[in-house]
Short mmCIF file of C-alpha atoms and ligand atoms in Angstrom, two decimals:
data_model
loop_
_atom_site.label_atom_id
_atom_site.label_comp_id
_atom_site.label_asym_id
_atom_site.label_seq_id
_atom_site.Cartn_x
_atom_site.Cartn_y
_atom_site.Cartn_z
CA MET A 1 0.55 6.32 -51.79
CA GLU A 2 0.43 5.18 -55.44
CA ASP A 3 0.60 9.00 -56.43
CA LEU A 4 3.72 9.55 -54.30
CA LEU A 5 5.58 6.50 -55.79
CA ARG A 6 4.56 7.41 -59.44
CA PRO A 7 7.54 9.49 -60.31
CA PHE A 8 9.91 6.94 -58.91
CA LEU A 9 8.23 4.04 -60.69
CA SER A 10 8.37 5.92 -63.90
CA LEU A 11 12.24 6.07 -63.61
CA ARG A 12 12.30 2.18 -64.37
CA GLU A 13 10.92 3.12 -67.80
CA LEU A 14 13.93 5.29 -68.65
CA THR A 15 16.90 4.18 -70.66
CA THR A 16 20.30 4.34 -69.12
CA ARG A 17 21.16 7.33 -71.26
CA GLU A 18 18.00 9.14 -70.20
CA LEU A 19 18.65 8.26 -66.51
CA MET A 20 22.33 9.69 -66.85
CA ILE A 21 21.04 13.05 -68.31
CA HIS A 22 18.51 13.33 -65.64
CA VAL A 23 21.27 12.71 -63.10
CA VAL A 24 23.63 15.22 -64.65
CA ASP A 25 20.79 17.75 -64.83
CA ILE A 26 19.98 17.38 -61.09
CA LEU A 27 23.57 17.59 -60.38
CA LEU A 28 24.10 20.83 -62.25
CA VAL A 29 21.07 22.40 -60.69
CA THR A 30 22.16 21.45 -57.33
CA PHE A 31 25.58 22.89 -57.98
CA LEU A 32 24.28 26.23 -59.25
CA LEU A 33 21.93 26.48 -56.16
CA TYR A 34 24.80 25.63 -53.89
CA ARG A 35 27.02 28.35 -55.46
CA LEU A 36 24.25 30.89 -55.29
CA LEU A 37 23.57 30.12 -51.65
CA MET A 38 27.30 30.33 -50.84
CA LEU A 39 27.37 33.55 -52.73
CA VAL A 40 24.55 35.13 -50.63
CA ARG A 41 25.39 33.49 -47.34
CA GLY A 42 26.20 35.90 -44.65
CA THR A 43 25.43 39.00 -46.79
CA ARG A 44 22.47 41.15 -47.04
CA ALA A 45 21.42 39.33 -50.06
CA TRP A 46 20.61 36.36 -47.79
CA ARG A 47 17.87 38.54 -46.12
CA ILE A 48 16.46 39.24 -49.49
CA VAL A 49 16.39 35.49 -50.24
CA LEU A 50 14.39 34.91 -47.14
CA GLY A 51 12.16 37.78 -48.17
CA ILE A 52 11.43 36.21 -51.52
CA LEU A 53 10.66 32.80 -49.97
CA GLY A 54 8.29 34.63 -47.49
CA PHE A 55 6.68 36.43 -50.41
CA LEU A 56 6.13 33.09 -52.29
CA LEU A 57 4.73 31.44 -49.11
CA VAL A 58 2.14 34.32 -48.89
CA LEU A 59 1.35 33.91 -52.60
CA TYR A 60 0.72 30.12 -52.32
CA ILE A 61 -1.34 30.49 -49.09
CA ALA A 62 -3.50 33.37 -50.76
CA GLY A 63 -3.95 31.06 -53.82
CA ARG A 64 -4.93 28.12 -51.84
CA THR A 65 -7.37 29.80 -49.43
CA GLY A 66 -9.13 31.77 -52.11
CA MET A 67 -7.91 35.36 -51.00
CA SER A 68 -8.40 36.60 -54.52
CA THR A 69 -7.47 40.22 -54.01
CA LEU A 70 -4.28 39.52 -52.19
CA HIS A 71 -3.40 36.89 -54.64
CA TYR A 72 -4.19 39.22 -57.57
CA VAL A 73 -1.92 41.85 -56.08
CA LEU A 74 0.91 39.64 -55.28
CA GLU A 75 0.63 37.73 -58.66
CA LYS A 76 0.96 41.12 -60.37
CA ALA A 77 4.02 41.96 -58.36
CA THR A 78 5.71 38.81 -59.69
CA TYR A 79 5.87 40.42 -63.07
CA VAL A 80 8.24 43.24 -61.98
CA GLY A 81 9.81 40.91 -59.51
CA PRO A 82 12.87 39.85 -61.78
CA ALA A 83 13.63 43.36 -62.60
CA ILE A 84 13.74 44.33 -58.79
CA LEU A 85 15.84 41.31 -57.96
CA ALA A 86 18.30 42.11 -60.79
CA ILE A 87 18.75 45.77 -59.24
CA LEU A 88 18.98 44.25 -55.59
CA PHE A 89 21.34 41.52 -56.56
CA LEU A 90 23.48 43.59 -59.00
CA PRO A 91 26.90 43.22 -57.10
CA GLU A 92 26.20 39.34 -56.45
CA LEU A 93 25.26 38.78 -59.95
CA ARG A 94 28.50 40.49 -61.09
CA LEU A 95 30.62 38.33 -58.87
CA ALA A 96 28.73 35.08 -59.92
CA LEU A 97 29.31 36.15 -63.76
CA GLU A 98 32.84 36.78 -63.07
CA GLY A 99 33.17 33.42 -61.32
CA PHE A 100 31.73 31.50 -64.36
CA GLY A 101 34.30 33.48 -66.64
CA ARG A 102 37.07 31.88 -64.47
CA PRO A 103 36.29 28.21 -64.47
CA ALA A 104 39.30 27.45 -62.40
CA THR A 105 37.64 29.12 -59.38
CA LEU A 106 34.85 26.67 -59.61
CA LEU A 107 37.28 23.52 -59.42
CA PRO A 108 39.24 22.06 -56.60
CA ARG A 109 42.72 23.49 -56.28
CA VAL A 110 45.66 21.29 -57.12
CA ILE A 111 48.52 23.49 -58.44
CA PRO A 112 48.66 27.01 -57.04
CA ASN A 113 47.83 29.58 -59.76
CA GLN A 114 48.60 33.27 -59.92
CA ASP A 115 45.74 34.10 -57.92
CA GLU A 116 46.61 31.69 -55.12
CA LEU A 117 50.16 33.02 -55.11
CA ALA A 118 48.94 36.52 -54.86
CA GLU A 119 46.51 35.53 -52.10
CA ALA A 120 49.44 33.98 -50.18
CA ARG A 121 51.65 37.00 -50.65
CA THR A 122 48.70 39.29 -49.38
CA VAL A 123 48.36 37.15 -46.31
CA GLU A 124 52.10 37.54 -45.51
CA GLU A 125 52.08 41.42 -45.94
CA LEU A 126 49.09 41.58 -43.72
CA VAL A 127 50.46 39.57 -41.04
CA ALA A 128 53.68 41.40 -41.20
CA ALA A 129 52.04 44.80 -41.13
CA VAL A 130 49.70 43.86 -38.19
CA ALA A 131 52.45 42.36 -36.19
CA GLU A 132 54.50 45.60 -36.53
CA LEU A 133 51.45 47.83 -35.85
CA ALA A 134 50.52 45.73 -32.83
CA ALA A 135 54.31 45.94 -31.47
CA GLY A 136 53.97 49.79 -31.86
CA HIS A 137 50.51 50.11 -30.21
CA ILE A 138 49.32 51.87 -33.47
CA GLY A 139 45.46 51.71 -33.70
CA THR A 140 44.54 49.66 -36.98
CA LEU A 141 41.35 48.85 -38.67
CA ILE A 142 41.50 46.68 -41.80
CA VAL A 143 38.59 45.32 -43.51
CA LEU A 144 38.96 42.36 -45.89
CA GLU A 145 36.22 42.06 -48.41
CA LYS A 146 34.86 38.64 -48.86
CA GLU A 147 31.83 37.74 -50.89
CA SER A 148 29.69 41.07 -50.53
CA PRO A 149 31.43 44.29 -52.44
CA LEU A 150 32.14 47.10 -50.06
CA ASN A 151 31.93 49.72 -52.54
CA ASP A 152 29.55 52.00 -50.67
CA ILE A 153 31.90 51.92 -47.61
CA ALA A 154 35.02 52.49 -49.67
CA ALA A 155 33.24 55.41 -51.21
CA ASN A 156 33.04 57.45 -47.98
CA GLY A 157 36.95 57.29 -47.59
CA VAL A 158 39.89 58.01 -50.04
CA MET A 159 40.13 55.79 -52.82
CA LEU A 160 43.89 54.30 -53.22
CA GLN A 161 43.83 51.04 -55.51
CA ALA A 162 47.34 50.30 -54.35
CA MET A 163 48.94 46.80 -54.04
CA VAL A 164 48.76 45.54 -50.32
CA SER A 165 52.13 45.71 -48.73
CA ALA A 166 53.31 45.93 -45.22
CA PRO A 167 55.29 49.28 -45.53
CA LEU A 168 52.08 50.92 -47.19
CA LEU A 169 49.77 49.65 -44.44
CA GLY A 170 52.18 50.66 -41.94
CA SER A 171 52.42 54.19 -43.26
CA ILE A 172 48.74 54.51 -43.60
CA PHE A 173 48.02 53.99 -40.02
CA TYR A 174 51.12 55.99 -38.91
CA GLU A 175 49.56 58.76 -36.84
CA GLY A 176 51.17 61.55 -38.67
CA ASN A 177 49.31 60.36 -41.93
CA PRO A 178 46.05 62.24 -42.84
CA LEU A 179 44.50 58.78 -43.76
CA HIS A 180 45.09 56.94 -40.40
CA ASP A 181 41.81 57.78 -39.00
CA GLY A 182 39.09 55.23 -40.17
CA ALA A 183 39.45 51.82 -41.81
CA VAL A 184 41.41 50.46 -44.86
CA ILE A 185 39.24 48.43 -47.28
CA ILE A 186 41.08 45.47 -48.94
CA ARG A 187 39.73 43.83 -52.02
CA GLY A 188 41.99 40.82 -53.05
CA ASP A 189 45.48 41.99 -53.34
CA MET A 190 44.55 45.78 -53.48
CA ILE A 191 44.10 48.31 -50.80
CA LEU A 192 40.91 49.76 -52.20
CA ALA A 193 40.44 52.74 -49.98
CA ALA A 194 41.61 54.28 -46.61
CA ALA A 195 40.13 56.54 -43.95
CA CYS A 196 36.51 54.89 -44.41
CA ARG A 197 33.77 55.08 -41.87
CA LEU A 198 32.24 51.92 -40.79
CA PRO A 199 28.84 51.38 -39.19
CA LEU A 200 29.10 51.04 -35.48
CA SER A 201 27.72 47.93 -33.72
CA ASP A 202 25.24 48.61 -30.88
CA SER A 203 25.08 44.88 -29.96
CA ALA A 204 24.49 44.43 -26.39
CA ARG A 205 26.83 41.37 -26.44
CA LEU A 206 29.80 43.52 -26.69
CA ASP A 207 31.40 44.54 -23.30
CA GLN A 208 31.35 48.15 -22.22
CA SER A 209 35.07 48.35 -22.43
CA VAL A 210 34.98 47.81 -26.31
CA HIS A 211 35.65 51.19 -27.73
CA MET A 212 34.70 52.73 -31.03
CA ARG A 213 37.31 51.11 -33.17
CA HIS A 214 36.37 47.68 -32.20
CA ARG A 215 32.68 48.50 -32.26
CA ALA A 216 33.17 49.70 -35.88
CA ALA A 217 35.01 46.24 -36.67
CA VAL A 218 32.04 44.26 -35.56
CA GLY A 219 29.44 46.75 -36.97
CA VAL A 220 30.62 46.32 -40.44
CA THR A 221 30.56 42.37 -40.17
CA GLU A 222 26.94 42.56 -39.07
CA SER A 223 25.90 43.94 -42.37
CA TYR A 224 28.54 42.64 -44.92
CA ASP A 225 30.30 39.31 -45.43
CA CYS A 226 33.79 40.46 -44.63
CA LEU A 227 36.70 39.88 -42.20
CA VAL A 228 37.94 42.70 -39.96
CA VAL A 229 41.50 42.96 -38.32
CA VAL A 230 41.71 45.24 -35.66
CA VAL A 231 44.84 46.45 -33.41
CA SER A 232 44.15 48.36 -30.19
CA GLU A 233 45.84 51.43 -29.85
CA GLU A 234 45.70 51.15 -25.90
CA ARG A 235 46.82 47.46 -25.49
CA GLY A 236 48.51 46.73 -28.67
CA THR A 237 46.36 43.39 -29.17
CA ILE A 238 45.25 41.96 -32.44
CA SER A 239 41.46 41.04 -32.73
CA VAL A 240 39.44 39.79 -35.70
CA ALA A 241 35.62 40.34 -36.26
CA SER A 242 33.44 38.28 -38.45
CA GLU A 243 29.78 37.94 -38.62
CA GLY A 244 29.14 40.01 -35.85
CA ARG A 245 31.67 38.51 -33.36
CA LEU A 246 34.96 39.70 -32.02
CA GLN A 247 37.66 37.48 -31.09
CA ARG A 248 41.08 38.38 -29.61
CA LEU A 249 44.05 36.57 -30.99
CA GLY A 250 47.07 35.52 -29.19
CA SER A 251 49.74 36.38 -31.88
CA ALA A 252 50.42 37.27 -35.42
CA ALA A 253 50.86 33.57 -36.09
CA GLU A 254 47.22 33.03 -34.99
CA LEU A 255 46.19 35.89 -37.38
CA ARG A 256 48.02 34.16 -40.26
CA ALA A 257 45.84 30.84 -39.40
CA VAL A 258 42.67 32.88 -39.36
CA LEU A 259 43.55 34.68 -42.68
CA ASN A 260 44.48 31.50 -44.47
CA ARG A 261 41.37 29.70 -43.20
CA GLU A 262 38.88 32.58 -43.92
CA LEU A 263 40.29 33.89 -47.11
CA ARG A 264 41.91 31.02 -48.65
CA ASN A 265 40.10 28.04 -47.18
CA MET A 266 43.34 26.61 -45.92
CA GLU A 267 43.77 25.02 -42.60
CA ASP A 268 47.12 26.09 -41.07
CA GLU A 269 49.30 24.17 -38.87
CA PRO A 270 48.38 25.26 -35.16
CA PRO A 271 50.77 27.94 -33.83
CA PRO A 272 53.72 26.69 -31.61
CA LYS A 273 52.74 26.57 -27.96
CA LYS A 274 54.85 29.48 -26.98
CA ASP A 275 52.84 31.90 -29.41
CA ARG A 276 49.54 30.82 -27.77
CA GLU A 277 48.06 32.56 -24.66
CA PRO A 278 47.43 30.31 -21.58
CA ARG A 279 44.01 28.69 -21.97
CA HIS A 280 42.42 29.87 -18.78
CA ARG A 281 42.93 33.39 -20.07
CA HIS A 282 40.85 32.73 -23.33
CA ARG A 283 38.28 30.93 -21.23
CA ARG A 284 37.86 33.89 -18.95
CA LEU A 285 37.84 36.31 -21.84
CA ARG A 286 35.16 34.20 -23.74
CA ARG A 287 32.57 34.14 -20.99
CA ASN A 288 29.05 35.10 -22.14
CA GLY A 289 29.88 33.72 -25.72
CA VAL A 290 32.95 34.85 -27.70
CA GLU A 291 32.85 38.58 -26.98
CA VAL A 292 36.51 38.85 -26.00
CA LYS A 293 37.76 42.05 -24.69
CA PRO A 294 39.88 43.73 -27.37
N1 ATP B 1 32.80 54.20 -37.16
C1 ATP B 1 34.28 54.20 -37.47
N2 ATP B 1 34.69 53.77 -38.47
C2 ATP B 1 36.04 53.73 -38.72
N3 ATP B 1 36.90 54.04 -37.89
C3 ATP B 1 36.60 54.51 -36.63
C4 ATP B 1 35.23 54.61 -36.34
N4 ATP B 1 34.98 54.72 -35.13
C5 ATP B 1 36.30 54.89 -34.56
N5 ATP B 1 37.22 54.65 -35.52
C6 ATP B 1 38.64 54.84 -35.40
O1 ATP B 1 39.06 54.42 -34.09
C7 ATP B 1 39.85 55.51 -33.47
C8 ATP B 1 39.30 55.75 -32.05
O2 ATP B 1 38.87 54.62 -31.57
P1 ATP B 1 38.67 54.64 -30.02
O3 ATP B 1 38.02 55.79 -29.54
O4 ATP B 1 38.09 53.21 -29.64
O5 ATP B 1 40.02 54.77 -29.68
P2 ATP B 1 40.98 53.77 -28.41
O6 ATP B 1 40.27 54.02 -27.10
O7 ATP B 1 42.33 54.15 -28.79
O8 ATP B 1 40.57 52.30 -28.91
P3 ATP B 1 41.53 51.05 -29.18
O9 ATP B 1 42.33 51.05 -27.85
O10 ATP B 1 40.38 50.08 -29.17
O11 ATP B 1 42.27 51.05 -30.43
C9 ATP B 1 39.32 56.81 -34.47
O12 ATP B 1 40.39 57.67 -34.38
C10 ATP B 1 39.19 56.12 -35.82
O13 ATP B 1 40.43 55.92 -36.34
#
């Protein structure tokens, strides 16, 4: 018991200044770990983190139980570990370093800066485009990049690097456009690429009536941290996919709320009642856990 309490008892011997330094030290490490976890949450990197924890656990058990061969091999593997991790986490490391280069992104927002104004404009352009595409029953698939870069997916389509705008999105998905087949990838306020092929979901939770476009929307969110907006060609409905789940929205106003929440961490006013679908309908569609028919 005394052993357990010793570190705490030794705190009494510290001066106020030393104590403050320890507190700041702990807060900074906590903050860095939090940022790191937020960065990898919902991405493939999350699985790598779990893999590392599993590896460390086996290494520890091998050491404690005297399994010397296993312990020797695992210990040698730890020497090359940092290099392997740097390669595996390259995209996430780049994002983290970019974040540190822009300290404003780490602090709470008070006054909207240029980035926030651009985000707000992008949301409005997206909402306007999707509303129009849905009204015209034009099949649409828009992937909005979040924490994990979608370079490999963008690479299988046609690179555009154009500012997001409602007319441009409308013309991409217009049936006569050679780029209308496939998905558009959006990074920040740029349309990175169009006509991209997405991985299809084979989730058993999806209803049989969920077709390829919506399966592709769900599929990409199973492997990457992103948000997908889909318009059904057949029904003209708007849905969003996130973290392997599909949710049908009642209106473009609901889409605005979702985009503001997911991309800008902003809670919108709930849409006016007339814009919402009757509750019983949502309940029916959401049976068996979210999987809403698109
Ligand atoms: N893996 C994929 N990646 C990207 N886009 C895809 C993928 N699979 C299908 N699509 C897009 O979906 C279109 C066809 O989808 P689908 O067969 O579901 O049509 P639909 O029945 O009209 O669907 P919906 O009514 O849901 O729009 C394709 O033309 C293509 O643009």
